[in-house]
Coordinates of C-alpha atoms in Angstrom, one line a residue:
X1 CA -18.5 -2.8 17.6
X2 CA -18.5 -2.6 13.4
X3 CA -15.6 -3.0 11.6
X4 CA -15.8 0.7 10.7
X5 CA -16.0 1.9 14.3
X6 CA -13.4 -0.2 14.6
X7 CA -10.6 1.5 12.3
X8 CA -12.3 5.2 13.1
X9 CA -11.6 5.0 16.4
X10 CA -8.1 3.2 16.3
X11 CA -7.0 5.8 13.8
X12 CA -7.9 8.4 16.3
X13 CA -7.0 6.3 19.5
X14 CA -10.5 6.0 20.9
X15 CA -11.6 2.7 22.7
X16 CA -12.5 -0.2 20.7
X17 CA -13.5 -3.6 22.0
X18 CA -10.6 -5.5 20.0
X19 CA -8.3 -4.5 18.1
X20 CA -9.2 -4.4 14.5
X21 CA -8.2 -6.7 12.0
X22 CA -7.2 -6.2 8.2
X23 CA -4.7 -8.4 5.6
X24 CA -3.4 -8.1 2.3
X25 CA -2.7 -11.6 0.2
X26 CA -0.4 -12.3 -3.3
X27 CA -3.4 -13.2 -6.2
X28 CA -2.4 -17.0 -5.3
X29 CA -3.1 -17.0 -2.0
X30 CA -7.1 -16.8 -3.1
X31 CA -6.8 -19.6 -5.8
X32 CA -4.9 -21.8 -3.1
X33 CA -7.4 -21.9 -0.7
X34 CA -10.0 -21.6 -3.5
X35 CA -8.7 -24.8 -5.2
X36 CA -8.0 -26.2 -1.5
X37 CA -12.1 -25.8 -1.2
X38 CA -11.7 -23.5 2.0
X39 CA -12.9 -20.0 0.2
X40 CA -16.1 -20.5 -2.2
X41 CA -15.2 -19.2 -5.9
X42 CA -16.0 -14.9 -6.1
X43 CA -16.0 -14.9 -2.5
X44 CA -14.0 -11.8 -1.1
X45 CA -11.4 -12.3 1.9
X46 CA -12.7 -9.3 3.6
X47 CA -16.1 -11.7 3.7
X48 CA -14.7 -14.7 4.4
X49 CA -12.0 -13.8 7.3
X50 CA -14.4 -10.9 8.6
X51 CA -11.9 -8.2 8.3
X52 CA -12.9 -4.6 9.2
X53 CA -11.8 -2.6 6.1
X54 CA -12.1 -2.5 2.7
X55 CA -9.9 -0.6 -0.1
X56 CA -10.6 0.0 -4.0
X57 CA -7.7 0.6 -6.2
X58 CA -9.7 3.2 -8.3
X59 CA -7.2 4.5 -10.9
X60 CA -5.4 4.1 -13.6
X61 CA -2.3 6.3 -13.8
X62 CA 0.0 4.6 -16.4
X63 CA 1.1 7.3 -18.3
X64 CA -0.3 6.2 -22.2
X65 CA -4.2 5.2 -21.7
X66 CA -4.4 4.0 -25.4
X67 CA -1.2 1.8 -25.8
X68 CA -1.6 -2.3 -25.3
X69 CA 1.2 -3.1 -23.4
X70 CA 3.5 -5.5 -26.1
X71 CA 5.4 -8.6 -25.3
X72 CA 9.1 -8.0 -26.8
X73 CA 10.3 -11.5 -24.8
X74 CA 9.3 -14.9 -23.1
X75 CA 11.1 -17.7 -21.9
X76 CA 9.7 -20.6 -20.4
X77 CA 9.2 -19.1 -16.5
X78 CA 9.5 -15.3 -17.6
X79 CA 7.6 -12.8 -19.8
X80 CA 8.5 -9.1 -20.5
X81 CA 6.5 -6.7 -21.9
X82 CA 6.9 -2.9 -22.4
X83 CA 3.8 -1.1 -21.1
X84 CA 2.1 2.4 -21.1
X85 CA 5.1 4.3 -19.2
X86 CA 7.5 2.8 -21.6
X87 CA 8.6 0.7 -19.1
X88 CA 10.1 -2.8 -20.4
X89 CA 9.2 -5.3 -17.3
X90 CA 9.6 -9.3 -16.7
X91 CA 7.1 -11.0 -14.5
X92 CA 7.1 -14.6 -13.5
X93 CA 4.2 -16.9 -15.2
X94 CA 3.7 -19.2 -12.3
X95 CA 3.4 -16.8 -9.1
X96 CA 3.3 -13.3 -8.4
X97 CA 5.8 -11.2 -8.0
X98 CA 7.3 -7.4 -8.0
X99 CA 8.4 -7.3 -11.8
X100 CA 11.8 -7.0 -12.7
X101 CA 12.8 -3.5 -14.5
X102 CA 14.8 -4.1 -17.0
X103 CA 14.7 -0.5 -18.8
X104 CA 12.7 2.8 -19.3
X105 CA 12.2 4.9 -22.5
X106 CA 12.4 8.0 -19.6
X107 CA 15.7 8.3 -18.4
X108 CA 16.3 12.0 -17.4
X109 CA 14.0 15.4 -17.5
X110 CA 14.4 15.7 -21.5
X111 CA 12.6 12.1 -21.9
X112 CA 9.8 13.1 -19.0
X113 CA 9.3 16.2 -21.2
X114 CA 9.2 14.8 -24.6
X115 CA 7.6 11.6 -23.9
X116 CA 5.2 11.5 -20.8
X117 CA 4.3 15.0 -19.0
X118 CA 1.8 16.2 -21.2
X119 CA -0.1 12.4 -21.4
X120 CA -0.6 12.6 -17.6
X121 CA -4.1 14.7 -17.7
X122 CA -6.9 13.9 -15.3
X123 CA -9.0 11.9 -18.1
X124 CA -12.2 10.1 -16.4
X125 CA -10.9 7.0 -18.2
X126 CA -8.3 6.8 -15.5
X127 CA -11.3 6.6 -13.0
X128 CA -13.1 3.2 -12.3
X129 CA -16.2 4.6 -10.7
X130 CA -18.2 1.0 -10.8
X131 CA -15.5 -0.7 -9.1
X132 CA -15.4 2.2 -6.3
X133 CA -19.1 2.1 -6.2
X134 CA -19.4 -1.5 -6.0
X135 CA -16.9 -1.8 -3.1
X136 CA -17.9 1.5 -1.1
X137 CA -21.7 -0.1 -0.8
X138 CA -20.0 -3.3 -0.1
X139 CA -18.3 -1.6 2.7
X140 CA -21.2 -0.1 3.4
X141 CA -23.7 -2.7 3.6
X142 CA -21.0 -5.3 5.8
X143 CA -20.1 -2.2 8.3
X144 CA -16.8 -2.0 7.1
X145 CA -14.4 0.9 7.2
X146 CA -13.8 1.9 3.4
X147 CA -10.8 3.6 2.0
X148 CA -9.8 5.0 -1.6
X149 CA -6.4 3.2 -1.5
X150 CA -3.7 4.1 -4.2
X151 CA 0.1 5.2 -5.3
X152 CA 1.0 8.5 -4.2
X153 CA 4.2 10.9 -6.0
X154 CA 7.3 8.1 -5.0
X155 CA 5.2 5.2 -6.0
X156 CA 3.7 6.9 -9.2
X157 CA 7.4 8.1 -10.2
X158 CA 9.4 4.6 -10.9
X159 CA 7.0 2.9 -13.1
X160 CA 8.0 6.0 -15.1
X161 CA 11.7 6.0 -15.0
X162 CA 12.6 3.4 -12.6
X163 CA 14.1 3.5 -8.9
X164 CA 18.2 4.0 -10.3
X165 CA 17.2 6.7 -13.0
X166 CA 14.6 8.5 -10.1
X167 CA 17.2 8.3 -7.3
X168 CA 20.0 9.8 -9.6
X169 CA 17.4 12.5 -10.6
X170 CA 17.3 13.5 -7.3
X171 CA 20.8 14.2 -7.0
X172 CA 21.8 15.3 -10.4
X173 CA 18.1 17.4 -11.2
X174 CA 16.2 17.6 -8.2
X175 CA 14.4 20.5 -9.9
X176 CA 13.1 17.0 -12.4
X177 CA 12.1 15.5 -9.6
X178 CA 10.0 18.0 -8.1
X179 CA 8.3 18.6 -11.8
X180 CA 7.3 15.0 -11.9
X181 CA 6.2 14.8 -8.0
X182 CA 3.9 17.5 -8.3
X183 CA 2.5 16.6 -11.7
X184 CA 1.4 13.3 -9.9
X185 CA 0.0 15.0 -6.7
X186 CA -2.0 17.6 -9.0
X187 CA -3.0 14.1 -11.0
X188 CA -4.0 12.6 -8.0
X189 CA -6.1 15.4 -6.3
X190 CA -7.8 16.3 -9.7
X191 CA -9.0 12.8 -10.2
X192 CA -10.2 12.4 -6.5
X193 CA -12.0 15.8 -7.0
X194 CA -13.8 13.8 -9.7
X195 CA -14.6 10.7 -8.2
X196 CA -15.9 11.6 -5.0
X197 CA -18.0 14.4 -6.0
X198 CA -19.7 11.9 -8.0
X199 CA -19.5 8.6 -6.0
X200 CA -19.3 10.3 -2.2
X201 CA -16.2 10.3 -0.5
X202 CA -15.0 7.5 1.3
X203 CA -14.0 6.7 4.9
X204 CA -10.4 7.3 4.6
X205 CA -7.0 7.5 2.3
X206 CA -4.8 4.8 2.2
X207 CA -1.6 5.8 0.0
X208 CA 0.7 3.1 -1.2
X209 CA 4.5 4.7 -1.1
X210 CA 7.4 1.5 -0.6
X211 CA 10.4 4.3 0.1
X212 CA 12.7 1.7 1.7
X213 CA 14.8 -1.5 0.9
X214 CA 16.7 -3.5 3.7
X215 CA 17.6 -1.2 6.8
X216 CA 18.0 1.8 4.3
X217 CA 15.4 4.0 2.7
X218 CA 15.2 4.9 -0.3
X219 CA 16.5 9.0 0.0
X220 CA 17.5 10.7 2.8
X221 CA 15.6 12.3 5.9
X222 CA 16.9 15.7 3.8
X223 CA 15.8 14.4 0.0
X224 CA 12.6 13.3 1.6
X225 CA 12.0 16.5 3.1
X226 CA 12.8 18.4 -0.4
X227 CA 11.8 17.0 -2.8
X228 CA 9.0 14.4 -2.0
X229 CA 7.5 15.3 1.6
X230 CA 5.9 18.6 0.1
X231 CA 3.6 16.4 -2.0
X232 CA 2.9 14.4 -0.1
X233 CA 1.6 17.2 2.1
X234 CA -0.1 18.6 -0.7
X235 CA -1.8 15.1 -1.2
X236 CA -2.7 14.6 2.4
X237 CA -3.5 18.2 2.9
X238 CA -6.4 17.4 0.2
X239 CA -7.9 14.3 2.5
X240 CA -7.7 16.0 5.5
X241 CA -9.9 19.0 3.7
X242 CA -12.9 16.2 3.6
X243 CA -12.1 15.2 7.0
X244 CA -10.6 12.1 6.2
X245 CA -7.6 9.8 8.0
X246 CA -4.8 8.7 6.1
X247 CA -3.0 6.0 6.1
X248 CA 0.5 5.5 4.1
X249 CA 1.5 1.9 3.4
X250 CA 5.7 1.7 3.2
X251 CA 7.2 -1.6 2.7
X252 CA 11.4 -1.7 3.2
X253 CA 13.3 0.5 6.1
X254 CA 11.5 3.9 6.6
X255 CA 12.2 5.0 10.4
X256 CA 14.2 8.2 9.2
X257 CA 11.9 9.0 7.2
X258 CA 8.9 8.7 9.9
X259 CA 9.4 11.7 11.6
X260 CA 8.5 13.6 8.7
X261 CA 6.0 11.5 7.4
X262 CA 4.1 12.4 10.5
X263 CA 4.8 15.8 10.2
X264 CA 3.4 15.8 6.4
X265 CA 0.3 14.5 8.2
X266 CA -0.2 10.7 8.0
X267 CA -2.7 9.4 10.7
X268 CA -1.3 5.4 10.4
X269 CA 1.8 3.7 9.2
X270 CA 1.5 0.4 7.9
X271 CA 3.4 -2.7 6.9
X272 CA 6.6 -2.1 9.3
X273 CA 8.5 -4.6 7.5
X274 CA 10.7 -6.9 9.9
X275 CA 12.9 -8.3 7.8
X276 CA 14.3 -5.2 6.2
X277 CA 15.0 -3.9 9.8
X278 CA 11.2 -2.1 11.2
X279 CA 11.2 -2.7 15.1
X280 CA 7.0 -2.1 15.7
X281 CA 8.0 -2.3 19.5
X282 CA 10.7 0.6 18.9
X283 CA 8.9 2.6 16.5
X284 CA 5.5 2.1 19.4
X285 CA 7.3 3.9 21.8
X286 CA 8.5 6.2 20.0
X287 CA 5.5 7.4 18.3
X288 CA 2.7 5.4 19.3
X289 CA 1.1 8.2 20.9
X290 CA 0.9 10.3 17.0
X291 CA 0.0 7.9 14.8
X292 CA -1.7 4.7 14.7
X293 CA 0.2 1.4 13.3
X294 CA -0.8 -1.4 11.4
X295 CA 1.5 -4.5 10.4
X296 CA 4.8 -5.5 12.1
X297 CA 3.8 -8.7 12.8
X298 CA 6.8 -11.1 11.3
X299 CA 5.4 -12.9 8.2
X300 CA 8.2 -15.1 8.2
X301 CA 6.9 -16.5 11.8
X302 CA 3.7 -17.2 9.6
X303 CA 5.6 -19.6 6.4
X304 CA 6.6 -22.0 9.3
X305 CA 3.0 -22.3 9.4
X306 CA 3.8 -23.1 13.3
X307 CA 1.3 -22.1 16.3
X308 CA 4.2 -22.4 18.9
X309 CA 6.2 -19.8 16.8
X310 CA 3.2 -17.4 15.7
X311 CA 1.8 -17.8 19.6
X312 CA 5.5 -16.2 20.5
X313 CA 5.3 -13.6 17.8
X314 CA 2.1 -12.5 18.8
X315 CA 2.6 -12.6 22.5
X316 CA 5.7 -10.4 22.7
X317 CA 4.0 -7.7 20.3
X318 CA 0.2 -7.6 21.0
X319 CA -0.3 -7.2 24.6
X320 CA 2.2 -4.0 24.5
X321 CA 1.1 -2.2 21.5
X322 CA -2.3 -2.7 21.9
X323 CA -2.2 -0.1 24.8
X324 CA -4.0 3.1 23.8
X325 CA -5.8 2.5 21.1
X326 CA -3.6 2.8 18.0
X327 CA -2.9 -0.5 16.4
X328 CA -4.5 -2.8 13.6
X329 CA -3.7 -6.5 13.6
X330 CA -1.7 -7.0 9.7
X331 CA 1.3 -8.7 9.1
X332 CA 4.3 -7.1 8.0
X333 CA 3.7 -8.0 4.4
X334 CA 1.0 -10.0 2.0
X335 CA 0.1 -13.4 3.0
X336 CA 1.3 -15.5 -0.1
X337 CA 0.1 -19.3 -1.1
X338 CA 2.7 -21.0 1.4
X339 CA 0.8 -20.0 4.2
X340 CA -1.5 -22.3 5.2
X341 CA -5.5 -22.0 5.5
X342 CA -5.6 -23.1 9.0
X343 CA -2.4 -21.3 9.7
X344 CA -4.0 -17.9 8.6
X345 CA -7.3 -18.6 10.5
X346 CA -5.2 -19.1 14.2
X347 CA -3.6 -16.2 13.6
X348 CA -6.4 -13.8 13.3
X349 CA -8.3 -15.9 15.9
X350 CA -5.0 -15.6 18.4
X351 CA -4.4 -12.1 17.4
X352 CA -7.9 -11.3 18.5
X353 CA -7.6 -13.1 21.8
X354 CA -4.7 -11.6 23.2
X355 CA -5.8 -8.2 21.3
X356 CA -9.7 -7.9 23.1
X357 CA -10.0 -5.2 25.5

């Protein structure tokens, strides 16, 4: 079978030979092993590890297309720079990582208003159509399943206002919260609207939306259900109009939220993050029969870059969740540098073992 039948029919629970196999990596990773000699330079891992889907990021949503994001500090290990949302942000210089927020120009409804709303228009400028061509023919051409992949309302939201400011809004003002969910969803569906009537629609949706931290999600089930599920079902209800699967990527704890995340129409979870408390075994028998998973394999088991320990991982998780048809080989978050080469190569190649058919 293709990589593409592959993903189709997991996403729908139909047979497959093996189970299918896909991986996200930090920016590093690629010039470690590029530097190491093991990946040639321009080559793509989707080539080079043979996985069976592809995404393109296709859009731009930062609030303020025009504005050159500005460096207001810098120390040795840190910059921080204030961006297109107004957001003031430190990243690390030496390796990647989630940037620190630090503060927002929007703070409450009156600064969304004033400052950001009426910026947030679906301009084609947001929209790059070579990069979604390029990687759709790519797909096409290597018979891999192809997904638009992007930030839905919670994940478009933050870079705005940041989590604290959000997560007060939605007790204080849900009513703001709501304003700026379904400004994004409109955003989002106007902008698809655009792209794939004039690039083809792609395989499938995949939704980036990280509503957890450590064995807590971000809301409530009842916030979630108020004030962020209705988008989300707007959102999906727009990709299931084409015909196409979703899947929604959540790192951090998320099983109360599941539930409801089904019912808004997801066809896949992915990363089921161990460490912040995700049990893919659990949440398998529990809903394994509605939606398809991807991830929840321990990455941790991975840094010790030790086949006794990733043989155990795999072997307790594979062989049960592989049963009907629903499940895509990932870890539970992105490979970064300190995993090595040949580390990452067993692991597909022993995933794929215990996961053929």
């Amino acid at each position: 079978m293709t990589g593409y039948e592959r993903i189709k029919n997991v996403l729908q629970h139909k047979p497959v030979d093996r189970i299918p196999v896909f991986e996200h990596f930090w920016g590093d990773t690629h010039r470690e092993y590029e530097n190491q000699g093991h990946v040639q330079p321009g080559e793509s891992f989707e080539d080079h590890f043979n996985l069976d889907m592809q995404e393109c990021w296709a859009f731009n949503l930062v609030a303020d297309l025009d504005f050159e994001p500005q460096v207001v500090a810098e120390t040795e290990d840190t910059i921080t720079y204030l961006d297109g949302n107004g957001a003031y942000l430190k990243r690390h210089k030496f390796h990647d990582t989630t940037p620190e927020h630090v503060r927002f120009t929007v703070e409450d409804r009156e600064g969304w208003e004033e400052y950001k709303k009426f910026l947030l228009k679906p301009d084609e400028r947001r929209i790059n159509f070579e990069a979604y061509r390029k990687a759709k023919a790519d797909a096409k051409k290597n018979n891999r399943f192809f997904v638009w992949s992007g930030v839905n309302v919670f994940e478009s939201i933050h870079p705005i206002c940041g989590h604290e400011n959000m997560l007060m809004g939605m007790i204080l003002d849900p009513e703001w919260i709501q304003d700026m969910a379904e400004t994004y969803a409109n955003l989002l569906i106007e902008l698809q609207k655009i792209l794939f009537e004039r690039e083809g629609a792609p395989d499938g949706i995949w939704f980036y939306e990280d509503m957890g931290f450590k064995e807590r999600p971000f809301m409530s089930p009842q916030m979630y259900q108020d004030l962020i599920m209705p988008y989300h079902k707007k959102t999906i209800d727009y990709a299931k109009s084409l015909g196409l699967p979703v899947i929604m990527h959540s790192c951090g704890y998320v099983r109360p939220l599941l539930p409801y995340m089904i019912e808004a129409g997801i066809d896949c979870l992915q990363v089921i993050e161990i460490k912040a408390g995700m049990d893919l075994l659990e949440i398998y028998e529990t809903f394994g029969d509605k939606i398809a998973l991807m991830g929840g394999i321990d990455v941790r088991v991975l840094y010790t870059n030790d086949k006794e320990l990733i043989d155990k991982e795999l072997e307790s998780k594979i062989p049960i969740v592989k049963q009907g048809y629903g499940f895509v080989l990932h870890s539970d978050h992105s490979i970064p540098k300190t995993v090595d080469y040949e580390t990452l190569k067993y692991f597909i190649q022993k995933g794929i073992e215990l996961g053929t058919y």
